[in-house]
Amino acid sequence: MTDSKRRKGLMAASALLGGVLALAGCSGGGNANTSDKDESSQAQADAAAAKKSSQAQITITPKDGSDNASINNSAAVTVSKGTLTGVTMTTQDGKTVSGQLSADKKSWKPTVQLQRSTTYKVAAEAKDAQGRIANENASFTTVSPANSFIGTFTPDDGSTVGVGMPVSINFDKAITNKAAVQKGVTVTSSSGQEVACHWFNANRMDCRPEQYWKEGSTVTLKLALDGVQGAPGVTGVQQKTVTFHIGRNQVSYVDAKTKQMKVTQDGKVVKTIPISAGAPEHTTYEGQMVISEKFKQTRMNGATVGFKDSDGKGEYDIKDVPHAMRLTTSGTFIHGNYWGAPSVFGNVNTSHGCVGLQDKKGANDPSTPAAWFFEHSLVGDVVVVQNTGDKTVSPDNGLNGWNMDWAQWKAGSAV
């Protein structure tokens, strides 16, 4: 082959190769165009799907995965741009929690208080104006007992009590942020009396007016403690309103010297009852004491209040003390006495510190002085004990804050 022919052959090969490269280059450009078309198609598909998706927007509170949630107000489902068609709330073990849908179908809430340390699951469905469905799911865990506090209060909701009954709240955790907790507790009376609260310790707060409650009035206790921090890492969970009613004004005066008790109503003596108070070696506390409990019959064992024989057993153990009414936490009662001679009452102080009234065994004789007093007494009535020679009862021994003057009482407030 001549050089001339060789050059022509190389030129032809070069031209052919260039055409292949050009075709390869066009092929690459062709793939890019196809990708653009694919992306465009996907965007169109997404837009079309969006147009077909529901506009309803569901919100579940607490947020998914939350812990330490409130047992009162935290659980709720709401929807915008649509209406709720169904909400299911269940515990971790599958128990359904009852709830109620609002009239406009825009919100849902449980109708029962939630339990502490419990995981709840919520499934919600809604639809928009075009009937398109939306769904949302969440789970949360409520606050644990270790991280929350509650207050056990007296008196009970709806009860009728005597004029001396304070509102007494005992918290199950020590409260260090007393001001915040006290601000979450409101006590008011229909009588308009000023009410002040007093902290006896980190767990107990009592509230009362300066003078006894007005007879016939209604007292309202509001607990707004949900979410209130009582101590570091410890929040309240209670949210409720309690009302109780004040009955007639009955105050009874026990005189250990005359050994008589005068029962007054609205300041007038309605009955005088012979009594037997604490013996000289076991004198009865003096002061204003509030009846905190009533028992038609109860057991009284001296060993439980420090009166023991050499063998460690109680100096007395009476299993059926009739018509017993508690005056102090430490064990002072005013009660019926069937084991003492009738001549004792009104003449001799013989008890271990209680106030005894003549009675019959079995607590079934309504004619006895003890039965009469029991039937005519309310929890919250005041018994004033005088002339015993003992000290005045401590204000926190029972519901006996009336033994603290008003200035001292208010000084125990945290706000």
mmCIF file of C-alpha atoms in Angstrom:
data_model
loop_
_atom_site.group_PDB
_atom_site.id
_atom_site.type_symbol
_atom_site.label_atom_id
_atom_site.label_comp_id
_atom_site.label_asym_id
_atom_site.label_seq_id
_atom_site.Cartn_x
_atom_site.Cartn_y
_atom_site.Cartn_z
ATOM 1 C CA MET A 1 0.000 0.000 0.000
ATOM 2 C CA THR A 2 1.343 3.392 -0.944
ATOM 3 C CA ASP A 3 1.621 6.202 1.610
ATOM 4 C CA SER A 4 -1.098 7.992 -0.290
ATOM 5 C CA LYS A 5 -3.499 5.072 0.105
ATOM 6 C CA ARG A 6 -2.489 4.645 3.787
ATOM 7 C CA ARG A 7 -3.294 8.308 4.534
ATOM 8 C CA LYS A 8 -6.654 7.989 2.839
ATOM 9 C CA GLY A 9 -7.423 4.880 4.928
ATOM 10 C CA LEU A 10 -6.451 6.598 8.198
ATOM 11 C CA MET A 11 -8.565 9.603 7.285
ATOM 12 C CA ALA A 12 -11.538 7.363 6.626
ATOM 13 C CA ALA A 13 -11.016 5.509 9.959
ATOM 14 C CA SER A 14 -10.643 8.798 11.731
ATOM 15 C CA ALA A 15 -13.844 10.065 10.205
ATOM 16 C CA LEU A 16 -15.626 6.868 11.192
ATOM 17 C CA LEU A 17 -14.280 7.042 14.740
ATOM 18 C CA GLY A 18 -15.300 10.664 15.008
ATOM 19 C CA GLY A 19 -18.789 9.683 13.925
ATOM 20 C CA VAL A 20 -18.915 7.008 16.640
ATOM 21 C CA LEU A 21 -17.725 9.499 19.239
ATOM 22 C CA ALA A 22 -20.240 11.998 18.016
ATOM 23 C CA LEU A 23 -22.944 9.379 18.229
ATOM 24 C CA ALA A 24 -21.719 8.449 21.717
ATOM 25 C CA GLY A 25 -21.844 12.093 22.708
ATOM 26 C CA CYS A 26 -25.371 12.469 21.363
ATOM 27 C CA SER A 27 -26.309 9.311 23.226
ATOM 28 C CA GLY A 28 -25.128 10.913 26.479
ATOM 29 C CA GLY A 29 -27.105 14.021 25.753
ATOM 30 C CA GLY A 30 -30.129 11.877 24.991
ATOM 31 C CA ASN A 31 -30.003 10.221 28.515
ATOM 32 C CA ALA A 32 -29.931 13.625 30.190
ATOM 33 C CA ASN A 33 -33.050 14.675 28.332
ATOM 34 C CA THR A 34 -34.769 11.478 29.393
ATOM 35 C CA SER A 35 -33.835 12.144 33.079
ATOM 36 C CA ASP A 36 -35.283 15.644 32.879
ATOM 37 C CA LYS A 37 -38.466 14.183 31.500
ATOM 38 C CA ASP A 38 -38.542 11.596 34.345
ATOM 39 C CA GLU A 39 -38.038 14.267 36.994
ATOM 40 C CA SER A 40 -40.718 16.385 35.421
ATOM 41 C CA SER A 41 -43.063 13.420 35.382
ATOM 42 C CA GLN A 42 -42.334 12.695 39.057
ATOM 43 C CA ALA A 43 -42.981 16.317 40.017
ATOM 44 C CA GLN A 44 -46.250 16.201 38.130
ATOM 45 C CA ALA A 45 -47.142 12.955 39.901
ATOM 46 C CA ASP A 46 -46.291 14.467 43.272
ATOM 47 C CA ALA A 47 -48.378 17.522 42.512
ATOM 48 C CA ALA A 48 -51.249 15.331 41.423
ATOM 49 C CA ALA A 49 -50.937 13.252 44.608
ATOM 50 C CA ALA A 50 -50.869 16.395 46.685
ATOM 51 C CA LYS A 51 -54.065 17.546 45.036
ATOM 52 C CA LYS A 52 -55.618 14.208 45.918
ATOM 53 C CA SER A 53 -54.334 14.304 49.578
ATOM 54 C CA SER A 54 -56.573 15.528 52.387
ATOM 55 C CA GLN A 55 -56.174 19.125 53.509
ATOM 56 C CA ALA A 56 -57.192 18.134 57.074
ATOM 57 C CA GLN A 57 -54.352 18.670 59.537
ATOM 58 C CA ILE A 58 -54.547 16.633 62.759
ATOM 59 C CA THR A 59 -52.672 17.612 65.920
ATOM 60 C CA ILE A 60 -52.279 15.202 68.836
ATOM 61 C CA THR A 61 -51.037 16.390 72.210
ATOM 62 C CA PRO A 62 -48.811 15.536 73.945
ATOM 63 C CA LYS A 63 -46.349 15.095 71.120
ATOM 64 C CA ASP A 64 -45.413 11.611 70.067
ATOM 65 C CA GLY A 65 -42.861 10.147 72.461
ATOM 66 C CA SER A 66 -43.556 12.574 75.318
ATOM 67 C CA ASP A 67 -43.153 11.463 78.931
ATOM 68 C CA ASN A 68 -44.175 13.055 82.243
ATOM 69 C CA ALA A 69 -47.452 14.071 80.601
ATOM 70 C CA SER A 70 -50.284 15.463 82.722
ATOM 71 C CA ILE A 71 -53.070 13.100 83.733
ATOM 72 C CA ASN A 72 -55.634 15.907 83.441
ATOM 73 C CA ASN A 73 -55.258 18.228 80.488
ATOM 74 C CA SER A 74 -52.489 16.946 78.274
ATOM 75 C CA ALA A 75 -54.407 14.491 76.094
ATOM 76 C CA ALA A 76 -56.280 16.118 73.199
ATOM 77 C CA VAL A 77 -56.828 15.793 69.457
ATOM 78 C CA THR A 78 -57.678 18.754 67.229
ATOM 79 C CA VAL A 79 -58.055 19.248 63.494
ATOM 80 C CA SER A 80 -57.888 22.218 61.154
ATOM 81 C CA LYS A 81 -59.216 22.331 57.602
ATOM 82 C CA GLY A 82 -61.427 19.363 58.279
ATOM 83 C CA THR A 83 -63.454 17.374 60.832
ATOM 84 C CA LEU A 84 -62.574 14.401 62.968
ATOM 85 C CA THR A 85 -64.224 11.147 61.920
ATOM 86 C CA GLY A 86 -62.742 8.912 64.596
ATOM 87 C CA VAL A 87 -60.361 8.938 67.562
ATOM 88 C CA THR A 88 -59.202 5.898 69.502
ATOM 89 C CA MET A 89 -57.150 6.093 72.670
ATOM 90 C CA THR A 90 -55.862 2.933 74.312
ATOM 91 C CA THR A 91 -53.519 1.909 77.088
ATOM 92 C CA GLN A 92 -50.453 -0.155 76.359
ATOM 93 C CA ASP A 93 -52.374 -3.325 77.232
ATOM 94 C CA GLY A 94 -55.183 -2.485 74.820
ATOM 95 C CA LYS A 95 -57.830 -1.037 77.139
ATOM 96 C CA THR A 96 -59.906 1.690 75.475
ATOM 97 C CA VAL A 97 -60.101 5.114 77.087
ATOM 98 C CA SER A 98 -63.495 6.771 76.761
ATOM 99 C CA GLY A 99 -63.594 10.198 75.161
ATOM 100 C CA GLN A 100 -65.908 12.767 73.643
ATOM 101 C CA LEU A 101 -65.942 14.522 70.297
ATOM 102 C CA SER A 102 -66.890 18.190 70.288
ATOM 103 C CA ALA A 103 -70.146 19.240 68.645
ATOM 104 C CA ASP A 104 -68.284 20.760 65.680
ATOM 105 C CA LYS A 105 -66.092 17.648 65.362
ATOM 106 C CA LYS A 106 -62.999 19.805 65.590
ATOM 107 C CA SER A 107 -61.625 18.368 68.834
ATOM 108 C CA TRP A 108 -61.646 15.309 71.080
ATOM 109 C CA LYS A 109 -60.729 14.769 74.732
ATOM 110 C CA PRO A 110 -60.841 11.815 77.111
ATOM 111 C CA THR A 111 -63.754 11.890 79.554
ATOM 112 C CA VAL A 112 -61.852 10.184 82.366
ATOM 113 C CA GLN A 113 -58.741 11.105 84.281
ATOM 114 C CA LEU A 114 -55.672 9.305 83.030
ATOM 115 C CA GLN A 115 -53.548 7.072 85.218
ATOM 116 C CA ARG A 116 -50.026 7.884 86.282
ATOM 117 C CA SER A 117 -47.068 5.960 84.820
ATOM 118 C CA THR A 118 -49.135 4.727 81.902
ATOM 119 C CA THR A 119 -48.375 4.719 78.173
ATOM 120 C CA TYR A 120 -51.267 5.733 75.915
ATOM 121 C CA LYS A 121 -51.636 5.375 72.158
ATOM 122 C CA VAL A 122 -53.819 7.696 70.098
ATOM 123 C CA ALA A 123 -55.038 7.040 66.548
ATOM 124 C CA ALA A 124 -57.012 9.805 64.835
ATOM 125 C CA GLU A 125 -58.766 10.078 61.472
ATOM 126 C CA ALA A 126 -60.223 13.173 59.834
ATOM 127 C CA LYS A 127 -61.573 14.259 56.463
ATOM 128 C CA ASP A 128 -61.520 17.544 54.603
ATOM 129 C CA ALA A 129 -64.302 19.310 52.702
ATOM 130 C CA GLN A 130 -63.788 17.017 49.703
ATOM 131 C CA GLY A 131 -64.082 13.933 51.876
ATOM 132 C CA ARG A 132 -60.390 13.064 51.626
ATOM 133 C CA ILE A 133 -59.036 11.129 54.613
ATOM 134 C CA ALA A 134 -56.072 12.031 56.839
ATOM 135 C CA ASN A 135 -54.575 9.942 59.676
ATOM 136 C CA GLU A 136 -52.275 10.653 62.595
ATOM 137 C CA ASN A 137 -50.850 8.469 65.376
ATOM 138 C CA ALA A 138 -48.952 9.213 68.577
ATOM 139 C CA SER A 139 -48.070 7.684 71.930
ATOM 140 C CA PHE A 140 -47.061 9.275 75.219
ATOM 141 C CA THR A 141 -46.458 8.328 78.836
ATOM 142 C CA THR A 142 -47.990 10.084 81.837
ATOM 143 C CA VAL A 143 -46.061 11.364 84.824
ATOM 144 C CA SER A 144 -44.897 8.728 87.290
ATOM 145 C CA PRO A 145 -45.778 8.680 91.018
ATOM 146 C CA ALA A 146 -42.105 9.265 91.750
ATOM 147 C CA ASN A 147 -42.212 12.520 89.783
ATOM 148 C CA SER A 148 -45.570 13.809 90.980
ATOM 149 C CA PHE A 149 -47.398 14.697 94.172
ATOM 150 C CA ILE A 150 -51.005 14.614 95.334
ATOM 151 C CA GLY A 151 -52.740 16.059 98.371
ATOM 152 C CA THR A 152 -55.151 14.055 100.506
ATOM 153 C CA PHE A 153 -57.688 16.532 101.819
ATOM 154 C CA THR A 154 -60.469 16.735 104.359
ATOM 155 C CA PRO A 155 -63.429 17.261 104.542
ATOM 156 C CA ASP A 156 -65.010 15.254 101.742
ATOM 157 C CA ASP A 157 -66.802 16.795 98.790
ATOM 158 C CA GLY A 158 -70.508 17.348 99.513
ATOM 159 C CA SER A 159 -70.233 16.726 103.252
ATOM 160 C CA THR A 160 -71.869 18.735 106.028
ATOM 161 C CA VAL A 161 -69.489 19.500 108.882
ATOM 162 C CA GLY A 162 -69.214 21.502 112.056
ATOM 163 C CA VAL A 163 -68.067 25.101 112.341
ATOM 164 C CA GLY A 164 -64.554 24.125 113.443
ATOM 165 C CA MET A 165 -63.647 21.993 110.426
ATOM 166 C CA PRO A 166 -60.510 23.333 108.703
ATOM 167 C CA VAL A 167 -59.442 22.386 105.213
ATOM 168 C CA SER A 168 -56.494 20.106 105.871
ATOM 169 C CA ILE A 169 -54.264 18.888 103.030
ATOM 170 C CA ASN A 170 -51.545 16.267 103.464
ATOM 171 C CA PHE A 171 -49.157 15.956 100.507
ATOM 172 C CA ASP A 172 -47.520 12.632 99.683
ATOM 173 C CA LYS A 173 -44.210 14.325 98.859
ATOM 174 C CA ALA A 174 -42.282 16.926 100.828
ATOM 175 C CA ILE A 175 -43.035 20.350 99.343
ATOM 176 C CA THR A 176 -40.102 22.731 99.012
ATOM 177 C CA ASN A 177 -41.792 25.225 96.693
ATOM 178 C CA LYS A 178 -44.546 26.023 99.174
ATOM 179 C CA ALA A 179 -45.492 29.361 97.633
ATOM 180 C CA ALA A 180 -46.211 27.851 94.213
ATOM 181 C CA VAL A 181 -48.271 25.049 95.725
ATOM 182 C CA GLN A 182 -50.205 27.366 98.030
ATOM 183 C CA LYS A 183 -51.041 29.632 95.076
ATOM 184 C CA GLY A 184 -52.594 26.577 93.456
ATOM 185 C CA VAL A 185 -54.947 26.077 96.405
ATOM 186 C CA THR A 186 -57.916 28.412 96.895
ATOM 187 C CA VAL A 187 -60.386 28.235 99.796
ATOM 188 C CA THR A 188 -63.379 30.577 99.851
ATOM 189 C CA SER A 189 -66.603 30.798 101.842
ATOM 190 C CA SER A 190 -70.039 32.031 100.868
ATOM 191 C CA SER A 191 -69.927 33.947 104.164
ATOM 192 C CA GLY A 192 -67.156 36.163 102.811
ATOM 193 C CA GLN A 193 -64.812 35.295 105.686
ATOM 194 C CA GLU A 194 -61.121 35.767 105.032
ATOM 195 C CA VAL A 195 -59.337 32.411 104.844
ATOM 196 C CA ALA A 196 -55.621 31.936 105.500
ATOM 197 C CA CYS A 197 -53.456 28.853 105.081
ATOM 198 C CA HIS A 198 -50.740 27.660 107.439
ATOM 199 C CA TRP A 199 -47.931 25.175 106.769
ATOM 200 C CA PHE A 200 -47.273 22.917 109.753
ATOM 201 C CA ASN A 201 -44.458 21.144 107.927
ATOM 202 C CA ALA A 202 -43.319 20.249 104.394
ATOM 203 C CA ASN A 203 -46.262 17.878 103.900
ATOM 204 C CA ARG A 204 -49.230 19.496 105.636
ATOM 205 C CA MET A 205 -51.112 22.729 105.023
ATOM 206 C CA ASP A 206 -54.362 23.694 106.805
ATOM 207 C CA CYS A 207 -56.676 26.583 105.886
ATOM 208 C CA ARG A 208 -59.263 28.314 108.099
ATOM 209 C CA PRO A 209 -60.839 31.699 108.878
ATOM 210 C CA GLU A 210 -59.983 33.754 111.974
ATOM 211 C CA GLN A 211 -63.174 32.677 113.756
ATOM 212 C CA TYR A 212 -65.216 29.511 113.292
ATOM 213 C CA TRP A 213 -67.038 29.178 109.988
ATOM 214 C CA LYS A 214 -70.453 30.837 109.823
ATOM 215 C CA GLU A 215 -73.221 28.302 110.273
ATOM 216 C CA GLY A 216 -75.101 27.510 107.071
ATOM 217 C CA SER A 217 -72.296 28.714 104.795
ATOM 218 C CA THR A 218 -70.709 26.844 101.895
ATOM 219 C CA VAL A 219 -66.956 26.459 101.578
ATOM 220 C CA THR A 220 -65.229 25.822 98.245
ATOM 221 C CA LEU A 221 -61.797 24.267 97.854
ATOM 222 C CA LYS A 222 -60.156 24.558 94.434
ATOM 223 C CA LEU A 223 -57.036 22.562 93.652
ATOM 224 C CA ALA A 224 -55.243 23.854 90.556
ATOM 225 C CA LEU A 225 -52.040 21.894 91.060
ATOM 226 C CA ASP A 226 -51.721 20.181 87.696
ATOM 227 C CA GLY A 227 -48.194 20.871 86.457
ATOM 228 C CA VAL A 228 -47.200 22.924 89.521
ATOM 229 C CA GLN A 229 -43.669 22.135 90.639
ATOM 230 C CA GLY A 230 -43.757 21.253 94.319
ATOM 231 C CA ALA A 231 -40.109 20.260 94.536
ATOM 232 C CA PRO A 232 -37.312 19.689 92.005
ATOM 233 C CA GLY A 233 -38.516 17.027 89.583
ATOM 234 C CA VAL A 234 -41.897 16.691 91.324
ATOM 235 C CA THR A 235 -45.055 18.225 89.835
ATOM 236 C CA GLY A 236 -48.689 18.241 90.891
ATOM 237 C CA VAL A 237 -51.401 16.298 89.106
ATOM 238 C CA GLN A 238 -54.612 17.373 90.847
ATOM 239 C CA GLN A 239 -57.222 19.607 89.301
ATOM 240 C CA LYS A 240 -60.582 19.589 91.020
ATOM 241 C CA THR A 241 -63.143 21.632 92.924
ATOM 242 C CA VAL A 242 -64.644 20.495 96.223
ATOM 243 C CA THR A 243 -67.499 22.047 98.190
ATOM 244 C CA PHE A 244 -68.728 21.301 101.689
ATOM 245 C CA HIS A 245 -71.397 22.807 103.889
ATOM 246 C CA ILE A 246 -71.282 24.140 107.430
ATOM 247 C CA GLY A 247 -74.078 22.923 109.688
ATOM 248 C CA ARG A 248 -75.439 24.477 112.846
ATOM 249 C CA ASN A 249 -72.998 26.105 115.258
ATOM 250 C CA GLN A 250 -72.312 23.530 117.995
ATOM 251 C CA VAL A 251 -69.514 24.026 120.501
ATOM 252 C CA SER A 252 -69.283 21.859 123.635
ATOM 253 C CA TYR A 253 -67.418 22.895 126.780
ATOM 254 C CA VAL A 254 -65.865 20.211 128.986
ATOM 255 C CA ASP A 255 -64.931 21.372 132.489
ATOM 256 C CA ALA A 256 -62.697 18.817 134.189
ATOM 257 C CA LYS A 257 -63.107 20.635 137.508
ATOM 258 C CA THR A 258 -66.907 20.504 137.637
ATOM 259 C CA LYS A 259 -66.911 17.285 135.589
ATOM 260 C CA GLN A 260 -69.700 18.575 133.387
ATOM 261 C CA MET A 261 -69.985 19.249 129.664
ATOM 262 C CA LYS A 262 -72.239 22.019 128.386
ATOM 263 C CA VAL A 263 -73.370 21.543 124.781
ATOM 264 C CA THR A 264 -74.173 24.832 123.090
ATOM 265 C CA GLN A 265 -75.832 25.578 119.769
ATOM 266 C CA ASP A 266 -75.696 29.119 118.429
ATOM 267 C CA GLY A 267 -74.341 30.159 121.829
ATOM 268 C CA LYS A 268 -77.183 28.670 123.890
ATOM 269 C CA VAL A 269 -76.832 25.675 126.197
ATOM 270 C CA VAL A 270 -78.986 22.830 124.881
ATOM 271 C CA LYS A 271 -77.781 20.052 127.198
ATOM 272 C CA THR A 272 -75.507 19.463 130.181
ATOM 273 C CA ILE A 273 -73.873 16.039 130.397
ATOM 274 C CA PRO A 274 -71.852 14.617 133.349
ATOM 275 C CA ILE A 275 -68.375 13.499 132.282
ATOM 276 C CA SER A 276 -65.231 11.830 133.569
ATOM 277 C CA ALA A 277 -61.993 13.317 132.271
ATOM 278 C CA GLY A 278 -58.369 12.236 132.692
ATOM 279 C CA ALA A 279 -57.238 11.104 136.113
ATOM 280 C CA PRO A 280 -54.651 13.281 137.930
ATOM 281 C CA GLU A 281 -51.836 11.060 136.633
ATOM 282 C CA HIS A 282 -53.237 11.035 133.081
ATOM 283 C CA THR A 283 -54.702 14.494 132.609
ATOM 284 C CA THR A 284 -56.565 15.483 129.450
ATOM 285 C CA TYR A 285 -55.150 18.110 127.083
ATOM 286 C CA GLU A 286 -56.757 21.522 127.331
ATOM 287 C CA GLY A 287 -57.833 23.644 124.394
ATOM 288 C CA GLN A 288 -60.123 23.731 121.384
ATOM 289 C CA MET A 289 -60.378 20.317 119.769
ATOM 290 C CA VAL A 290 -62.228 19.390 116.588
ATOM 291 C CA ILE A 291 -64.025 16.086 116.139
ATOM 292 C CA SER A 292 -62.186 14.478 113.208
ATOM 293 C CA GLU A 293 -63.709 10.969 113.170
ATOM 294 C CA LYS A 294 -66.779 9.187 114.523
ATOM 295 C CA PHE A 295 -67.071 5.467 115.321
ATOM 296 C CA LYS A 296 -70.176 3.804 116.696
ATOM 297 C CA GLN A 297 -67.784 1.275 118.241
ATOM 298 C CA THR A 298 -64.004 0.966 118.143
ATOM 299 C CA ARG A 299 -61.114 -0.769 119.879
ATOM 300 C CA MET A 300 -58.877 1.142 122.274
ATOM 301 C CA ASN A 301 -55.581 -0.438 123.232
ATOM 302 C CA GLY A 302 -53.361 1.470 125.642
ATOM 303 C CA ALA A 303 -50.219 0.024 124.071
ATOM 304 C CA THR A 304 -50.839 2.047 120.890
ATOM 305 C CA VAL A 305 -50.613 5.338 122.804
ATOM 306 C CA GLY A 306 -47.844 4.495 125.259
ATOM 307 C CA PHE A 307 -49.816 3.072 128.181
ATOM 308 C CA LYS A 308 -48.127 -0.315 128.676
ATOM 309 C CA ASP A 309 -47.753 -2.781 131.517
ATOM 310 C CA SER A 310 -44.404 -4.322 132.418
ATOM 311 C CA ASP A 311 -45.097 -7.139 129.980
ATOM 312 C CA GLY A 312 -45.435 -4.670 127.121
ATOM 313 C CA LYS A 313 -49.161 -5.135 126.782
ATOM 314 C CA GLY A 314 -51.599 -2.265 127.050
ATOM 315 C CA GLU A 315 -52.808 -1.110 130.466
ATOM 316 C CA TYR A 316 -56.221 -1.450 128.884
ATOM 317 C CA ASP A 317 -57.565 -3.128 125.746
ATOM 318 C CA ILE A 318 -61.269 -2.527 125.197
ATOM 319 C CA LYS A 319 -62.476 -3.945 121.901
ATOM 320 C CA ASP A 320 -65.936 -2.347 121.802
ATOM 321 C CA VAL A 321 -65.702 1.225 123.055
ATOM 322 C CA PRO A 322 -69.080 2.779 122.126
ATOM 323 C CA HIS A 323 -69.832 6.146 120.522
ATOM 324 C CA ALA A 324 -66.196 7.194 120.100
ATOM 325 C CA MET A 325 -65.200 10.509 118.505
ATOM 326 C CA ARG A 326 -61.567 11.398 117.869
ATOM 327 C CA LEU A 327 -60.209 14.726 119.153
ATOM 328 C CA THR A 328 -56.455 14.309 118.542
ATOM 329 C CA THR A 329 -54.172 12.254 116.336
ATOM 330 C CA SER A 330 -52.316 11.107 119.442
ATOM 331 C CA GLY A 331 -55.382 9.287 120.773
ATOM 332 C CA THR A 332 -57.635 11.652 122.710
ATOM 333 C CA PHE A 333 -61.316 10.738 122.280
ATOM 334 C CA ILE A 334 -64.632 11.740 123.726
ATOM 335 C CA HIS A 335 -66.498 8.454 124.006
ATOM 336 C CA GLY A 336 -69.034 6.288 125.759
ATOM 337 C CA ASN A 337 -68.028 4.336 128.854
ATOM 338 C CA TYR A 338 -70.030 1.266 129.941
ATOM 339 C CA TRP A 339 -67.446 -0.226 132.320
ATOM 340 C CA GLY A 340 -67.445 2.639 134.804
ATOM 341 C CA ALA A 341 -70.023 2.887 137.576
ATOM 342 C CA PRO A 342 -72.764 5.479 136.896
ATOM 343 C CA SER A 343 -71.616 7.336 140.008
ATOM 344 C CA VAL A 344 -68.282 8.136 138.349
ATOM 345 C CA PHE A 345 -69.721 10.551 135.786
ATOM 346 C CA GLY A 346 -69.945 14.061 137.179
ATOM 347 C CA ASN A 347 -67.904 13.119 140.250
ATOM 348 C CA VAL A 348 -64.511 11.554 139.496
ATOM 349 C CA ASN A 349 -61.911 11.896 136.724
ATOM 350 C CA THR A 350 -60.745 8.351 136.028
ATOM 351 C CA SER A 351 -59.630 8.053 132.391
ATOM 352 C CA HIS A 352 -56.210 7.818 130.730
ATOM 353 C CA GLY A 353 -56.798 11.225 129.103
ATOM 354 C CA CYS A 354 -60.037 10.797 127.190
ATOM 355 C CA VAL A 355 -63.400 12.324 128.077
ATOM 356 C CA GLY A 356 -65.899 9.635 129.054
ATOM 357 C CA LEU A 357 -69.702 9.778 128.971
ATOM 358 C CA GLN A 358 -72.060 7.248 130.532
ATOM 359 C CA ASP A 359 -73.086 4.541 128.035
ATOM 360 C CA LYS A 360 -74.270 0.953 127.591
ATOM 361 C CA LYS A 361 -72.328 -1.957 126.117
ATOM 362 C CA GLY A 362 -73.172 -2.533 122.453
ATOM 363 C CA ALA A 363 -73.885 1.137 121.614
ATOM 364 C CA ASN A 364 -77.549 0.330 120.968
ATOM 365 C CA ASP A 365 -79.260 2.228 123.772
ATOM 366 C CA PRO A 366 -80.258 5.661 122.403
ATOM 367 C CA SER A 367 -81.222 6.919 125.862
ATOM 368 C CA THR A 368 -77.660 7.148 127.199
ATOM 369 C CA PRO A 369 -75.837 10.493 127.413
ATOM 370 C CA ALA A 370 -73.066 9.190 125.121
ATOM 371 C CA ALA A 371 -75.568 8.061 122.484
ATOM 372 C CA TRP A 372 -77.314 11.451 122.587
ATOM 373 C CA PHE A 373 -74.044 13.338 122.134
ATOM 374 C CA PHE A 374 -72.901 11.025 119.338
ATOM 375 C CA GLU A 375 -76.145 11.480 117.400
ATOM 376 C CA HIS A 376 -76.093 15.254 117.847
ATOM 377 C CA SER A 377 -72.457 15.726 116.827
ATOM 378 C CA LEU A 378 -70.874 16.291 113.427
ATOM 379 C CA VAL A 379 -67.326 15.805 112.289
ATOM 380 C CA GLY A 380 -65.979 19.338 112.568
ATOM 381 C CA ASP A 381 -67.797 20.213 115.791
ATOM 382 C CA VAL A 382 -65.644 21.837 118.467
ATOM 383 C CA VAL A 383 -65.068 20.445 121.959
ATOM 384 C CA VAL A 384 -63.346 22.920 124.291
ATOM 385 C CA VAL A 385 -61.637 21.225 127.250
ATOM 386 C CA GLN A 386 -60.858 23.322 130.321
ATOM 387 C CA ASN A 387 -59.406 23.069 133.845
ATOM 388 C CA THR A 388 -57.528 19.802 133.450
ATOM 389 C CA GLY A 389 -54.151 21.061 134.607
ATOM 390 C CA ASP A 390 -52.524 19.806 131.405
ATOM 391 C CA LYS A 391 -50.944 21.791 128.579
ATOM 392 C CA THR A 392 -52.883 23.152 125.602
ATOM 393 C CA VAL A 393 -53.086 20.655 122.771
ATOM 394 C CA SER A 394 -50.619 21.245 119.934
ATOM 395 C CA PRO A 395 -52.302 22.916 116.920
ATOM 396 C CA ASP A 396 -51.116 20.138 114.587
ATOM 397 C CA ASN A 397 -52.241 17.289 116.865
ATOM 398 C CA GLY A 398 -55.458 16.595 115.012
ATOM 399 C CA LEU A 399 -57.435 19.377 113.352
ATOM 400 C CA ASN A 400 -56.741 21.772 116.204
ATOM 401 C CA GLY A 401 -55.265 24.845 114.567
ATOM 402 C CA TRP A 402 -57.728 27.011 116.507
ATOM 403 C CA ASN A 403 -55.245 26.902 119.384
ATOM 404 C CA MET A 404 -52.956 29.236 117.432
ATOM 405 C CA ASP A 405 -53.797 32.930 117.362
ATOM 406 C CA TRP A 406 -54.564 34.596 114.038
ATOM 407 C CA ALA A 407 -51.249 36.441 113.734
ATOM 408 C CA GLN A 408 -49.281 33.225 114.274
ATOM 409 C CA TRP A 409 -51.559 31.363 111.893
ATOM 410 C CA LYS A 410 -51.062 33.867 109.067
ATOM 411 C CA ALA A 411 -47.312 33.923 109.714
ATOM 412 C CA GLY A 412 -47.249 30.285 108.621
ATOM 413 C CA SER A 413 -48.433 31.180 105.122
ATOM 414 C CA ALA A 414 -45.981 30.921 102.222
ATOM 415 C CA VAL A 415 -47.592 33.732 100.201
#
